Structure formats: structure tokens, C-alpha cells
């Protein structure tokens, strides 16, 4: 195994955010990585179904309001990334189960070559298939970096 200095440069980085401490660390790392590699950065956040109770789900108004809040919040993330010097920044707001939505919907659309996620979700719930980060690491078609 000669010549082990493999230099992998990522050109299209996707970072998942949910306001947990780990996700904020992942976001900061993603900015730094995108800057050093002159990569495009896409920031995704998913409004999870279990954050909406049955009464709230009867009100389309409520979900619409929550979704608008998420989009507003993502604009702040985008401004932070741009203020740090990134010029190619996109945001995506989605709904569903975070891991599944990112692997099945967002990755095929964005076509990143690296997904960066925090190791804990803000709820800290271990779901039936383990954490969202574990799910994404297992099923993502692209490299995944889990930040803690």
C-alpha cells in the first residue's frame, strides 16, 4: 500500500441542522470545511412528524406556520454561512422523519459528496432503528461525517 496520501476534496457539502448542540457543531464544521475546500454548502432541516400532535395536525394553519418558522430559521443559518465567507449556500426545509427524508429525498436532489450531521438529535430519542445520525450513516449513498 504505497502512496497513502489520498486527498479527498468535497465540492458539494450537505449539513443537517436541528438546533441541538451537536447540530450546531456540525454546522460550524461544515462552514469551515466548505470554506477550506471552496465547496457549495446546502443546509437542510426537517420538521419531524412527531413534533406535531394530532390536534395541531388537524390545523393546516399550524403546520404551515411551523414550516414558515423553519424556513425563516434556515435563512439565519444561510446568513451565518455567508457572513463566514461562503458564497454558494442553499437551504432546504422539509417534513417527515429526518433520516429517511434526507437519505431518500434530499440527497438525490442535492447530489452532495459529503453529508455532515450531529450525533444527537435535539430530542435525544433513540428511535426504533436507532438515532437519526446512525440511520443516515448506514443508508446514505454518500460519505457521512458524524460530529460530536
CSV table of C-alpha atoms in Angstrom, one decimal:
chain,number,residue,atom,x,y,z
A,1,UNK,CA,0.0,0.0,0.0
A,2,UNK,CA,2.2,2.7,-1.2
A,3,UNK,CA,1.3,6.3,-1.6
A,4,UNK,CA,-1.4,6.6,1.1
A,5,UNK,CA,-1.7,10.4,0.8
A,6,UNK,CA,-5.2,10.3,-0.6
A,7,UNK,CA,-6.6,13.8,-0.6
A,8,UNK,CA,-10.4,13.8,-0.8
A,9,UNK,CA,-11.8,17.2,-1.7
A,10,UNK,CA,-15.5,17.7,-1.3
A,11,UNK,CA,-17.2,20.1,-3.7
A,12,UNK,CA,-20.8,19.8,-2.5
A,13,UNK,CA,-21.5,19.5,1.2
A,14,UNK,CA,-24.9,18.9,2.8
A,15,UNK,CA,-25.3,19.6,6.5
A,16,UNK,CA,-28.4,18.7,8.6
A,17,UNK,CA,-29.4,21.1,11.4
A,18,UNK,CA,-32.0,20.9,14.2
A,19,UNK,CA,-30.7,23.4,16.8
A,20,UNK,CA,-29.2,20.7,19.0
A,21,UNK,CA,-25.7,21.4,20.3
A,22,UNK,CA,-24.2,18.6,18.1
A,23,UNK,CA,-26.0,20.0,15.0
A,24,UNK,CA,-24.6,23.5,15.7
A,25,UNK,CA,-21.1,22.0,16.0
A,26,UNK,CA,-21.8,20.1,12.7
A,27,UNK,CA,-22.9,23.4,11.1
A,28,UNK,CA,-19.8,25.2,12.2
A,29,UNK,CA,-17.6,22.3,11.0
A,30,UNK,CA,-19.5,22.3,7.6
A,31,UNK,CA,-18.8,26.0,7.2
A,32,UNK,CA,-15.1,25.6,7.9
A,33,UNK,CA,-14.9,22.6,5.6
A,34,UNK,CA,-16.8,24.2,2.8
A,35,UNK,CA,-14.6,27.3,3.1
A,36,UNK,CA,-11.3,25.4,3.1
A,37,UNK,CA,-12.4,23.3,0.1
A,38,UNK,CA,-14.2,26.1,-1.8
A,39,UNK,CA,-17.3,23.9,-1.8
A,40,UNK,CA,-21.0,24.6,-2.1
A,41,UNK,CA,-22.9,24.2,1.2
A,42,UNK,CA,-26.5,23.1,1.4
A,43,UNK,CA,-28.2,23.4,4.8
A,44,UNK,CA,-31.2,21.1,5.5
A,45,UNK,CA,-33.7,21.0,8.3
A,46,UNK,CA,-36.6,18.6,8.7
A,47,UNK,CA,-39.8,19.4,10.5
A,48,UNK,CA,-40.4,16.0,12.1
A,49,UNK,CA,-43.9,14.5,12.2
A,50,UNK,CA,-43.7,13.7,15.9
A,51,UNK,CA,-43.2,17.4,16.7
A,52,UNK,CA,-46.8,17.9,15.6
A,53,UNK,CA,-49.5,16.5,17.8
A,54,UNK,CA,-52.9,15.2,16.5
A,55,UNK,CA,-54.8,18.4,17.3
A,56,UNK,CA,-52.2,20.5,15.6
A,57,UNK,CA,-52.2,18.3,12.6
A,58,UNK,CA,-55.9,18.9,12.1
A,59,UNK,CA,-55.0,22.6,11.6
A,60,UNK,CA,-53.2,23.1,8.3
A,61,UNK,CA,-52.6,26.6,9.6
A,62,UNK,CA,-50.4,25.3,12.4
A,63,UNK,CA,-48.2,23.1,10.2
A,64,UNK,CA,-47.9,25.9,7.7
A,65,UNK,CA,-46.9,28.3,10.5
A,66,UNK,CA,-44.3,25.8,11.8
A,67,UNK,CA,-42.9,25.3,8.3
A,68,UNK,CA,-42.6,29.1,7.8
A,69,UNK,CA,-40.8,29.3,11.1
A,70,UNK,CA,-38.4,26.7,9.9
A,71,UNK,CA,-37.8,28.5,6.6
A,72,UNK,CA,-37.1,31.7,8.5
A,73,UNK,CA,-34.7,30.0,10.8
A,74,UNK,CA,-32.9,28.4,7.8
A,75,UNK,CA,-32.4,32.0,6.4
A,76,UNK,CA,-30.5,32.8,9.6
A,77,UNK,CA,-28.2,29.8,9.1
A,78,UNK,CA,-27.7,30.9,5.5
A,79,UNK,CA,-26.7,34.4,6.6
A,80,UNK,CA,-24.3,33.0,9.2
A,81,UNK,CA,-22.6,30.9,6.5
A,82,UNK,CA,-22.4,33.8,4.1
A,83,UNK,CA,-21.1,36.1,6.9
A,84,UNK,CA,-18.3,33.5,7.4
A,85,UNK,CA,-17.3,34.0,3.8
A,86,UNK,CA,-19.2,31.3,1.8
A,87,UNK,CA,-20.7,32.4,-1.5
A,88,UNK,CA,-22.5,29.3,-2.6
A,89,UNK,CA,-25.1,28.5,0.1
A,90,UNK,CA,-28.5,26.8,-0.3
A,91,UNK,CA,-31.2,25.9,2.2
A,92,UNK,CA,-33.9,23.2,2.2
A,93,UNK,CA,-36.8,22.9,4.6
A,94,UNK,CA,-38.6,19.6,4.5
A,95,UNK,CA,-41.0,17.5,6.6
A,96,UNK,CA,-41.1,13.9,7.7
A,97,UNK,CA,-38.7,11.6,9.5
A,98,UNK,CA,-35.3,13.3,9.4
A,99,UNK,CA,-33.1,10.4,8.5
A,100,UNK,CA,-35.4,9.0,5.8
A,101,UNK,CA,-36.2,12.3,4.3
A,102,UNK,CA,-32.6,13.3,4.0
A,103,UNK,CA,-31.5,10.0,2.5
A,104,UNK,CA,-34.4,9.4,0.2
A,105,UNK,CA,-35.4,12.9,-0.9
A,106,UNK,CA,-32.8,15.5,-0.1
A,107,UNK,CA,-29.6,13.6,-1.2
A,108,UNK,CA,-30.9,12.6,-4.6
A,109,UNK,CA,-32.0,16.2,-5.2
A,110,UNK,CA,-28.8,18.0,-3.9
A,111,UNK,CA,-26.3,15.3,-5.0
A,112,UNK,CA,-23.8,16.1,-2.3
A,113,UNK,CA,-20.5,14.3,-2.0
A,114,UNK,CA,-20.5,14.6,1.8
A,115,UNK,CA,-23.2,14.7,4.5
A,116,UNK,CA,-22.4,16.2,7.8
A,117,UNK,CA,-24.6,15.5,10.8
A,118,UNK,CA,-24.6,15.9,14.6
A,119,UNK,CA,-24.6,12.7,16.6
A,120,UNK,CA,-27.6,13.6,18.8
A,121,UNK,CA,-31.0,15.0,17.7
A,122,UNK,CA,-32.5,17.7,19.8
A,123,UNK,CA,-34.9,15.3,21.4
A,124,UNK,CA,-32.2,12.7,22.1
A,125,UNK,CA,-34.7,10.0,21.4
A,126,UNK,CA,-33.4,6.7,20.2
A,127,UNK,CA,-36.0,5.6,17.8
A,128,UNK,CA,-36.8,2.0,16.8
A,129,UNK,CA,-33.9,2.0,14.3
A,130,UNK,CA,-31.5,4.0,16.5
A,131,UNK,CA,-30.6,7.6,16.1
A,132,UNK,CA,-31.2,9.7,13.0
A,133,UNK,CA,-27.4,10.0,12.6
A,134,UNK,CA,-26.9,6.2,12.7
A,135,UNK,CA,-29.7,5.8,10.1
A,136,UNK,CA,-28.1,8.3,7.8
A,137,UNK,CA,-24.6,6.9,8.2
A,138,UNK,CA,-26.0,3.4,7.4
A,139,UNK,CA,-28.2,4.3,4.4
A,140,UNK,CA,-26.7,7.4,2.9
A,141,UNK,CA,-25.3,6.8,-0.7
A,142,UNK,CA,-22.6,9.4,0.1
A,143,UNK,CA,-19.9,9.7,2.7
A,144,UNK,CA,-21.2,10.8,6.2
A,145,UNK,CA,-19.3,12.6,8.8
A,146,UNK,CA,-20.9,12.5,12.3
A,147,UNK,CA,-19.9,15.3,14.6
A,148,UNK,CA,-20.0,15.1,18.4
